[in-house]
Amino acid sequence: MNDKQKLSETRIAGEVIFEGRMLRLERDRVLLPNGSETYREVVRHPGAVAVIALQDQEILMVRQYRYPIARETLEIPAGKIDPQESPLNCAIRELREETGYKGTMELMGTFYTTPGFTDEVMHIFLARDLVWDPLPTDDDEFLMVEKIPWSEALRRACQNEFSDAKTILGIMLVQEHI
Amino acid sequence: MNDKQKLSETRIAGEVIFEGRMLRLERDRVLLPNGSETYREVVRHPGAVAVIALQDQEILMVRQYRYPIARETLEIPAGKIDPQESPLNCAIRELREETGYKGTMELMGTFYTTPGFTDEVMHIFLARDLVWDPLPTDDDEFLMVEKIPWSEALRRACQNEFSDAKTILGIMLVQEHI
């Protein structure tokens, strides 16, 4: 019996609990490696992108209110992937919507945000050579752009002064590559 | 009008869509900064910890099957916080359950995993001075411990060879502090 056979879990049955605007909740009955059964609750998500946008040694960040945590955050621009949209095109669109800028895009990394309960995948891009080419923001999105010196952003990422994983991780990943 | 007033969203009403073993899904009607209304779908989560456990220049990692993404991953030990449990006690318990070791714990950072749709917060601890003191693993958890040289783990984190955010971010955060 190889490792994969020892660890993997098999879906027996499942139901969609909720199908929303943003996410779908499923509850599956699964067969465990030891032959017993359990339930797994899974949030299905379309995937997302986030962008480190650099201009003149500064990074463009967005201040916004995050309803789930009931507080304002300062994050790198980010958003959900639309149906049939590529991560690259999503990155270009989200950066234009949230900051007004269009730039060259380079993929820095891809990871699962929290694979214990969701399949959400996050692609981090580095944007450079920015030119002004805005798109309107979403109707229900309210944000303010802030420019932060890159050295300051790096210090704040290392000292855990930003509040979300993709922002800290994105800044640290880009620092390894530029 | 200050920034907070301009950006914040106010709950008008809400319903619990699903209350599961692991998470609760809520759907709230909210008032937006411009006076219009929308719905916000929120996954309520008890919070989690993850542990970078170092022993003789090696890091203890766990291989496990992640049902939401239908694949095996190699991650740092992690788990949900029990009711009334502190993040520190959770870190001590999870490391004992998943690897068999108990160690000194130092908080490295705290962040939201994906604040667009959940309040899940993740606390990352650094564990050192490990001694063998195992606890039984959860009934529905199947995993294998692997020891990886720290230099190798750092290289893999920087080159995006791990698959989840907390593992990559935890390794990079610890490298900044040791």
CSV table of C-alpha atoms in Angstrom, one decimal:
chain,number,residue,atom,x,y,z
A,1,MET,CA,0.0,0.0,0.0
A,2,ASN,CA,1.6,3.3,-1.0
A,3,ASP,CA,1.4,6.6,0.8
A,4,LYS,CA,-1.4,7.9,-1.4
A,5,GLN,CA,-3.6,4.9,-0.7
A,6,LYS,CA,-3.0,5.2,3.0
A,7,LEU,CA,-3.9,8.9,3.3
A,8,SER,CA,-6.6,9.6,0.7
A,9,GLU,CA,-10.3,10.1,1.4
A,10,THR,CA,-13.1,9.1,-1.0
A,11,ARG,CA,-16.4,10.9,-1.5
A,12,ILE,CA,-19.4,8.7,-0.8
A,13,ALA,CA,-22.2,11.3,-1.2
A,14,GLY,CA,-22.7,15.0,-0.9
A,15,GLU,CA,-25.1,17.9,-0.8
A,16,VAL,CA,-24.9,21.5,-1.7
A,17,ILE,CA,-25.9,23.4,1.4
A,18,PHE,CA,-25.7,26.9,0.0
A,19,GLU,CA,-25.0,28.4,-3.4
A,20,GLY,CA,-24.2,32.1,-3.0
A,21,ARG,CA,-22.9,35.1,-4.9
A,22,MET,CA,-19.4,34.5,-3.8
A,23,LEU,CA,-19.1,30.9,-2.6
A,24,ARG,CA,-20.7,27.5,-2.5
A,25,LEU,CA,-20.9,25.4,0.7
A,26,GLU,CA,-20.9,21.6,0.3
A,27,ARG,CA,-21.1,18.8,2.9
A,28,ASP,CA,-19.8,15.5,1.8
A,29,ARG,CA,-19.9,12.1,3.4
A,30,VAL,CA,-16.4,10.5,2.9
A,31,LEU,CA,-14.7,7.2,3.4
A,32,LEU,CA,-11.5,7.6,5.6
A,33,PRO,CA,-8.3,5.6,5.1
A,34,ASN,CA,-9.2,3.3,8.1
A,35,GLY,CA,-12.6,2.4,6.6
A,36,SER,CA,-14.7,4.6,8.8
A,37,GLU,CA,-16.8,7.5,7.6
A,38,THR,CA,-17.1,11.1,8.4
A,39,TYR,CA,-18.4,14.4,7.0
A,40,ARG,CA,-16.3,17.1,5.4
A,41,GLU,CA,-17.6,20.7,5.1
A,42,VAL,CA,-16.1,22.4,2.0
A,43,VAL,CA,-16.4,26.0,0.8
A,44,ARG,CA,-16.0,26.0,-3.0
A,45,HIS,CA,-14.4,29.2,-4.3
A,46,PRO,CA,-13.6,30.4,-7.8
A,47,GLY,CA,-10.1,31.3,-6.9
A,48,ALA,CA,-8.5,34.7,-6.6
A,49,VAL,CA,-5.5,36.9,-7.5
A,50,ALA,CA,-3.5,39.5,-5.7
A,51,VAL,CA,-1.0,42.0,-7.1
A,52,ILE,CA,2.2,43.6,-5.8
A,53,ALA,CA,2.2,46.8,-7.9
A,54,LEU,CA,5.5,48.7,-7.8
A,55,GLN,CA,6.1,52.2,-9.1
A,56,ASP,CA,9.2,54.3,-8.2
A,57,GLN,CA,10.1,52.2,-5.2
A,58,GLU,CA,6.6,52.4,-3.9
A,59,ILE,CA,3.9,49.7,-3.6
A,60,LEU,CA,0.2,50.5,-4.3
A,61,MET,CA,-2.1,49.2,-1.5
A,62,VAL,CA,-5.8,49.5,-0.9
A,63,ARG,CA,-7.5,50.4,2.3
A,64,GLN,CA,-11.0,48.8,2.6
A,65,TYR,CA,-13.5,47.6,5.1
A,66,ARG,CA,-13.6,43.9,5.5
A,67,TYR,CA,-17.1,42.9,6.6
A,68,PRO,CA,-16.2,39.3,7.9
A,69,ILE,CA,-13.6,40.7,10.4
A,70,ALA,CA,-15.5,44.0,11.0
A,71,ARG,CA,-12.4,46.2,10.5
A,72,GLU,CA,-10.5,48.2,7.9
A,73,THR,CA,-7.4,46.6,6.4
A,74,LEU,CA,-4.5,47.8,4.3
A,75,GLU,CA,-4.0,45.0,1.7
A,76,ILE,CA,-2.5,44.5,-1.7
A,77,PRO,CA,-5.1,44.8,-4.5
A,78,ALA,CA,-6.9,41.5,-5.0
A,79,GLY,CA,-10.1,39.9,-6.2
A,80,LYS,CA,-12.0,36.9,-7.3
A,81,ILE,CA,-11.5,35.3,-10.7
A,82,ASP,CA,-14.6,35.6,-13.0
A,83,PRO,CA,-16.0,32.6,-14.8
A,84,GLN,CA,-13.7,31.7,-17.8
A,85,GLU,CA,-11.2,34.4,-16.8
A,86,SER,CA,-7.5,33.5,-16.6
A,87,PRO,CA,-5.6,34.4,-13.5
A,88,LEU,CA,-3.5,36.8,-15.6
A,89,ASN,CA,-6.5,38.6,-17.0
A,90,CYS,CA,-8.0,38.8,-13.6
A,91,ALA,CA,-4.9,40.4,-12.2
A,92,ILE,CA,-4.9,43.0,-15.0
A,93,ARG,CA,-8.6,43.8,-14.4
A,94,GLU,CA,-8.4,43.9,-10.6
A,95,LEU,CA,-5.4,46.2,-10.6
A,96,ARG,CA,-7.1,48.6,-13.1
A,97,GLU,CA,-10.4,48.5,-11.1
A,98,GLU,CA,-8.8,49.0,-7.6
A,99,THR,CA,-5.9,51.4,-8.4
A,100,GLY,CA,-6.5,52.7,-11.9
A,101,TYR,CA,-3.2,51.3,-13.2
A,102,LYS,CA,-2.3,48.8,-15.8
A,103,GLY,CA,1.1,47.1,-15.8
A,104,THR,CA,3.2,44.2,-17.0
A,105,MET,CA,2.4,41.1,-14.9
A,106,GLU,CA,4.7,38.4,-13.7
A,107,LEU,CA,3.4,35.4,-11.7
A,108,MET,CA,5.3,35.1,-8.4
A,109,GLY,CA,3.5,32.2,-6.7
A,110,THR,CA,0.3,30.2,-6.3
A,111,PHE,CA,-1.0,28.7,-3.1
A,112,TYR,CA,-4.1,27.5,-1.3
A,113,THR,CA,-5.3,30.1,1.3
A,114,THR,CA,-6.6,27.6,3.9
A,115,PRO,CA,-7.0,24.1,2.5
A,116,GLY,CA,-8.6,22.7,5.6
A,117,PHE,CA,-12.0,23.9,4.5
A,118,THR,CA,-11.8,25.6,1.1
A,119,ASP,CA,-10.4,25.0,-2.3
A,120,GLU,CA,-9.6,28.8,-2.8
A,121,VAL,CA,-6.4,29.2,-4.7
A,122,MET,CA,-4.5,32.5,-4.8
A,123,HIS,CA,-2.2,33.6,-7.5
A,124,ILE,CA,0.2,36.4,-6.7
A,125,PHE,CA,1.5,38.7,-9.5
A,126,LEU,CA,4.2,41.3,-9.6
A,127,ALA,CA,3.1,44.4,-11.7
A,128,ARG,CA,5.6,46.9,-13.0
A,129,ASP,CA,5.8,49.6,-15.7
A,130,LEU,CA,2.5,51.0,-14.6
A,131,VAL,CA,0.4,53.3,-16.8
A,132,TRP,CA,-2.9,55.1,-15.9
A,133,ASP,CA,-5.7,53.1,-17.5
A,134,PRO,CA,-8.6,52.9,-15.0
A,135,LEU,CA,-11.7,50.7,-15.0
A,136,PRO,CA,-14.8,51.4,-12.8
A,137,THR,CA,-14.8,49.6,-9.4
A,138,ASP,CA,-17.5,47.1,-8.4
A,139,ASP,CA,-20.8,48.6,-7.2
A,140,ASP,CA,-20.3,47.2,-3.7
A,141,GLU,CA,-16.6,47.9,-3.3
A,142,PHE,CA,-15.3,51.0,-1.5
A,143,LEU,CA,-11.6,51.5,-1.2
A,144,MET,CA,-8.8,54.0,-1.0
A,145,VAL,CA,-5.4,53.6,-2.7
A,146,GLU,CA,-2.3,54.3,-0.6
A,147,LYS,CA,1.3,54.4,-1.8
A,148,ILE,CA,3.8,53.0,0.7
A,149,PRO,CA,7.6,53.0,0.2
A,150,TRP,CA,8.7,49.4,-0.6
A,151,SER,CA,11.2,49.4,2.3
A,152,GLU,CA,8.5,50.4,4.7
A,153,ALA,CA,6.1,47.7,3.3
A,154,LEU,CA,8.8,45.1,3.7
A,155,ARG,CA,9.5,46.1,7.3
A,156,ARG,CA,5.8,46.0,8.1
A,157,ALA,CA,5.4,42.6,6.5
A,158,CYS,CA,8.3,41.1,8.5
A,159,GLN,CA,7.0,42.7,11.7
A,160,ASN,CA,3.5,41.3,11.2
A,161,GLU,CA,1.9,44.8,11.0
A,162,PHE,CA,-0.3,43.8,8.0
A,163,SER,CA,-3.3,41.8,8.8
A,164,ASP,CA,-3.9,39.3,6.0
A,165,ALA,CA,-1.8,36.3,4.7
A,166,LYS,CA,-1.6,37.2,1.0
A,167,THR,CA,-0.3,40.7,1.7
A,168,ILE,CA,2.5,39.6,4.0
A,169,LEU,CA,3.3,36.6,1.9
A,170,GLY,CA,3.2,38.5,-1.4
A,171,ILE,CA,5.6,41.1,-0.2
A,172,MET,CA,8.0,38.5,1.2
A,173,LEU,CA,7.9,36.4,-2.0
A,174,VAL,CA,8.5,39.4,-4.2
A,175,GLN,CA,11.4,40.5,-2.1
A,176,GLU,CA,13.0,37.1,-2.8
A,177,HIS,CA,12.7,37.7,-6.5
A,178,ILE,CA,13.6,41.4,-7.2
B,1,MET,CA,-16.4,62.5,7.5
B,2,ASN,CA,-13.4,60.4,8.5
B,3,ASP,CA,-12.0,57.4,6.6
B,4,LYS,CA,-13.7,54.9,8.9
B,5,GLN,CA,-17.1,56.4,8.3
B,6,LYS,CA,-16.5,56.4,4.6
B,7,LEU,CA,-15.6,52.8,4.3
B,8,SER,CA,-17.4,50.8,6.9
B,9,GLU,CA,-20.4,48.6,6.4
B,10,THR,CA,-23.3,48.1,8.8
B,11,ARG,CA,-25.2,44.9,9.4
B,12,ILE,CA,-29.0,45.3,8.9
B,13,ALA,CA,-30.1,41.7,9.3
B,14,GLY,CA,-28.7,38.2,9.0
B,15,GLU,CA,-29.3,34.5,9.0
B,16,VAL,CA,-27.3,31.5,9.8
B,17,ILE,CA,-27.4,29.3,6.7
B,18,PHE,CA,-25.5,26.4,8.1
B,19,GLU,CA,-23.9,25.4,11.4
B,20,GLY,CA,-21.5,22.6,11.0
B,21,ARG,CA,-18.8,20.7,12.8
B,22,MET,CA,-16.1,23.0,11.6
B,23,LEU,CA,-17.6,26.2,10.4
B,24,ARG,CA,-20.8,28.3,10.4
B,25,LEU,CA,-22.0,30.1,7.3
B,26,GLU,CA,-23.9,33.4,7.7
B,27,ARG,CA,-25.5,35.6,5.2
B,28,ASP,CA,-26.0,39.2,6.2
B,29,ARG,CA,-27.8,42.1,4.6
B,30,VAL,CA,-25.6,45.2,5.0
B,31,LEU,CA,-25.7,48.9,4.5
B,32,LEU,CA,-22.9,50.1,2.2
B,33,PRO,CA,-21.0,53.5,2.6
B,34,ASN,CA,-23.0,55.0,-0.3
B,35,GLY,CA,-26.4,54.1,1.4
B,36,SER,CA,-27.2,51.2,-0.8
B,37,GLU,CA,-27.6,47.6,0.4
B,38,THR,CA,-26.0,44.3,-0.4
B,39,TYR,CA,-25.5,40.8,1.0
B,40,ARG,CA,-22.3,39.5,2.5
B,41,GLU,CA,-21.6,35.8,2.9
B,42,VAL,CA,-19.4,35.0,5.8
B,43,VAL,CA,-17.8,31.8,7.0
B,44,ARG,CA,-17.4,32.0,10.8
B,45,HIS,CA,-14.4,30.0,12.0
B,46,PRO,CA,-13.0,29.4,15.5
B,47,GLY,CA,-9.4,30.3,14.5
B,48,ALA,CA,-6.4,28.2,14.1
B,49,VAL,CA,-2.7,27.8,14.9
B,50,ALA,CA,0.3,26.5,13.0
B,51,VAL,CA,3.7,25.5,14.3
B,52,ILE,CA,7.2,25.7,12.9
B,53,ALA,CA,8.9,23.0,15.0
B,54,LEU,CA,12.7,23.0,14.8
B,55,GLN,CA,15.0,20.2,16.0
B,56,ASP,CA,18.7,19.9,15.0
B,57,GLN,CA,18.3,22.2,12.0
B,58,GLU,CA,15.3,20.3,10.8
B,59,ILE,CA,11.7,21.2,10.6
B,60,LEU,CA,8.9,18.8,11.4
B,61,MET,CA,6.2,18.7,8.7
B,62,VAL,CA,3.1,16.6,8.2
B,63,ARG,CA,1.9,14.9,5.0
B,64,GLN,CA,-1.8,14.6,4.8
B,65,TYR,CA,-4.7,14.4,2.4
B,66,ARG,CA,-6.7,17.6,2.1
B,67,TYR,CA,-10.2,16.7,1.1
B,68,PRO,CA,-11.2,20.2,-0.2
B,69,ILE,CA,-8.4,20.2,-2.7
B,70,ALA,CA,-8.4,16.5,-3.3
B,71,ARG,CA,-4.7,16.1,-2.9
B,72,GLU,CA,-1.9,15.4,-0.5
B,73,THR,CA,0.0,18.3,1.0
B,74,LEU,CA,3.2,18.7,3.0
B,75,GLU,CA,2.4,21.4,5.6
B,76,ILE,CA,3.5,22.6,9.0
B,77,PRO,CA,1.5,21.1,11.9
B,78,ALA,CA,-1.7,23.1,12.4
B,79,GLY,CA,-5.2,22.8,13.7
B,80,LYS,CA,-8.4,24.6,14.9
B,81,ILE,CA,-8.7,26.2,18.3
B,82,ASP,CA,-11.1,24.4,20.7
B,83,PRO,CA,-13.7,26.4,22.6
B,84,GLN,CA,-12.1,28.3,25.5
B,85,GLU,CA,-8.7,27.2,24.4
B,86,SER,CA,-5.9,29.8,24.1
B,87,PRO,CA,-3.8,29.9,20.9
B,88,LEU,CA,-0.7,28.9,22.9
B,89,ASN,CA,-2.4,25.9,24.4
B,90,CYS,CA,-3.8,24.9,21.0
B,91,ALA,CA,-0.3,25.1,19.5
B,92,ILE,CA,1.1,22.9,22.3
B,93,ARG,CA,-1.8,20.3,21.9
B,94,GLU,CA,-1.7,20.2,18.1
B,95,LEU,CA,2.1,19.7,17.9
B,96,ARG,CA,1.8,16.8,20.4
B,97,GLU,CA,-1.1,15.3,18.5
B,98,GLU,CA,0.4,15.6,15.0
B,99,THR,CA,4.1,15.0,15.7
B,100,GLY,CA,4.4,13.6,19.2
B,101,TYR,CA,6.6,16.4,20.4
B,102,LYS,CA,6.2,19.1,23.0
B,103,GLY,CA,8.4,22.3,22.9
B,104,THR,CA,8.8,25.8,24.0
B,105,MET,CA,6.5,28.1,22.0
B,106,GLU,CA,7.1,31.6,20.7
B,107,LEU,CA,4.4,33.6,18.8
B,108,MET,CA,5.8,34.6,15.4
B,109,GLY,CA,2.8,36.3,13.9
B,110,THR,CA,-1.0,36.4,13.6
B,111,PHE,CA,-3.0,37.1,10.4
B,112,TYR,CA,-6.3,36.5,8.7
B,113,THR,CA,-6.2,33.7,6.2
B,114,THR,CA,-8.6,35.2,3.6
B,115,PRO,CA,-10.7,38.1,5.1
B,116,GLY,CA,-12.8,38.5,2.0
B,117,PHE,CA,-15.1,35.7,3.2
B,118,THR,CA,-14.1,34.4,6.6
B,119,ASP,CA,-13.0,35.6,10.0
B,120,GLU,CA,-10.5,32.7,10.3
B,121,VAL,CA,-7.4,34.0,12.1
B,122,MET,CA,-4.1,32.1,12.2
B,123,HIS,CA,-1.5,32.2,14.8
B,124,ILE,CA,2.0,31.0,13.9
B,125,PHE,CA,4.3,29.7,16.7
B,126,LEU,CA,7.9,28.7,16.7
B,127,ALA,CA,8.6,25.6,18.8
B,128,ARG,CA,12.0,24.6,20.0
B,129,ASP,CA,13.6,22.4,22.6
B,130,LEU,CA,11.4,19.5,21.6
B,131,VAL,CA,10.9,16.5,23.8
B,132,TRP,CA,8.8,13.4,23.1
B,133,ASP,CA,5.4,13.7,24.8
B,134,PRO,CA,2.7,12.4,22.3
B,135,LEU,CA,-1.0,12.8,22.4
B,136,PRO,CA,-3.4,10.6,20.3
B,137,THR,CA,-4.4,12.2,17.0
B,138,ASP,CA,-8.0,13.0,16.1
B,139,ASP,CA,-10.2,10.0,15.0
B,140,ASP,CA,-10.6,11.5,11.5
B,141,GLU,CA,-7.0,12.7,11.0
B,142,PHE,CA,-4.4,10.6,9.1
B,143,LEU,CA,-1.0,12.0,8.6
B,144,MET,CA,2.7,11.2,8.4
B,145,VAL,CA,5.5,13.2,9.9
B,146,GLU,CA,8.5,14.2,7.7
B,147,LYS,CA,11.7,15.9,8.8
B,148,ILE,CA,13.1,18.3,6.3
B,149,PRO,CA,16.4,20.2,6.7
B,150,TRP,CA,15.6,23.9,7.5
B,151,SER,CA,17.7,25.1,4.5
B,152,GLU,CA,15.7,22.9,2.2
B,153,ALA,CA,12.4,24.0,3.6
B,154,LEU,CA,13.4,27.7,3.2
B,155,ARG,CA,14.4,27.1,-0.4
B,156,ARG,CA,11.1,25.3,-1.1
B,157,ALA,CA,9.1,28.1,0.5
B,158,CYS,CA,10.9,30.8,-1.6
B,159,GLN,CA,10.4,28.8,-4.8
B,160,ASN,CA,6.7,28.2,-4.1
B,161,GLU,CA,7.1,24.4,-3.8
B,162,PHE,CA,4.8,24.2,-0.8
B,163,SER,CA,1.1,24.4,-1.5
B,164,ASP,CA,-0.5,26.4,1.3
B,165,ALA,CA,-0.1,30.0,2.6
B,166,LYS,CA,0.6,29.4,6.3
B,167,THR,CA,3.4,26.9,5.5
B,168,ILE,CA,5.2,29.3,3.1
B,169,LEU,CA,4.5,32.4,5.3
B,170,GLY,CA,5.4,30.6,8.5
B,171,ILE,CA,8.8,29.5,7.2
B,172,MET,CA,9.6,33.0,5.8
B,173,LEU,CA,8.5,34.7,9.0
B,174,VAL,CA,10.6,32.5,11.2
B,175,GLN,CA,13.6,32.9,8.9
B,176,GLU,CA,13.4,36.7,9.6
B,177,HIS,CA,13.5,36.1,13.3
B,178,ILE,CA,16.1,33.3,14.0
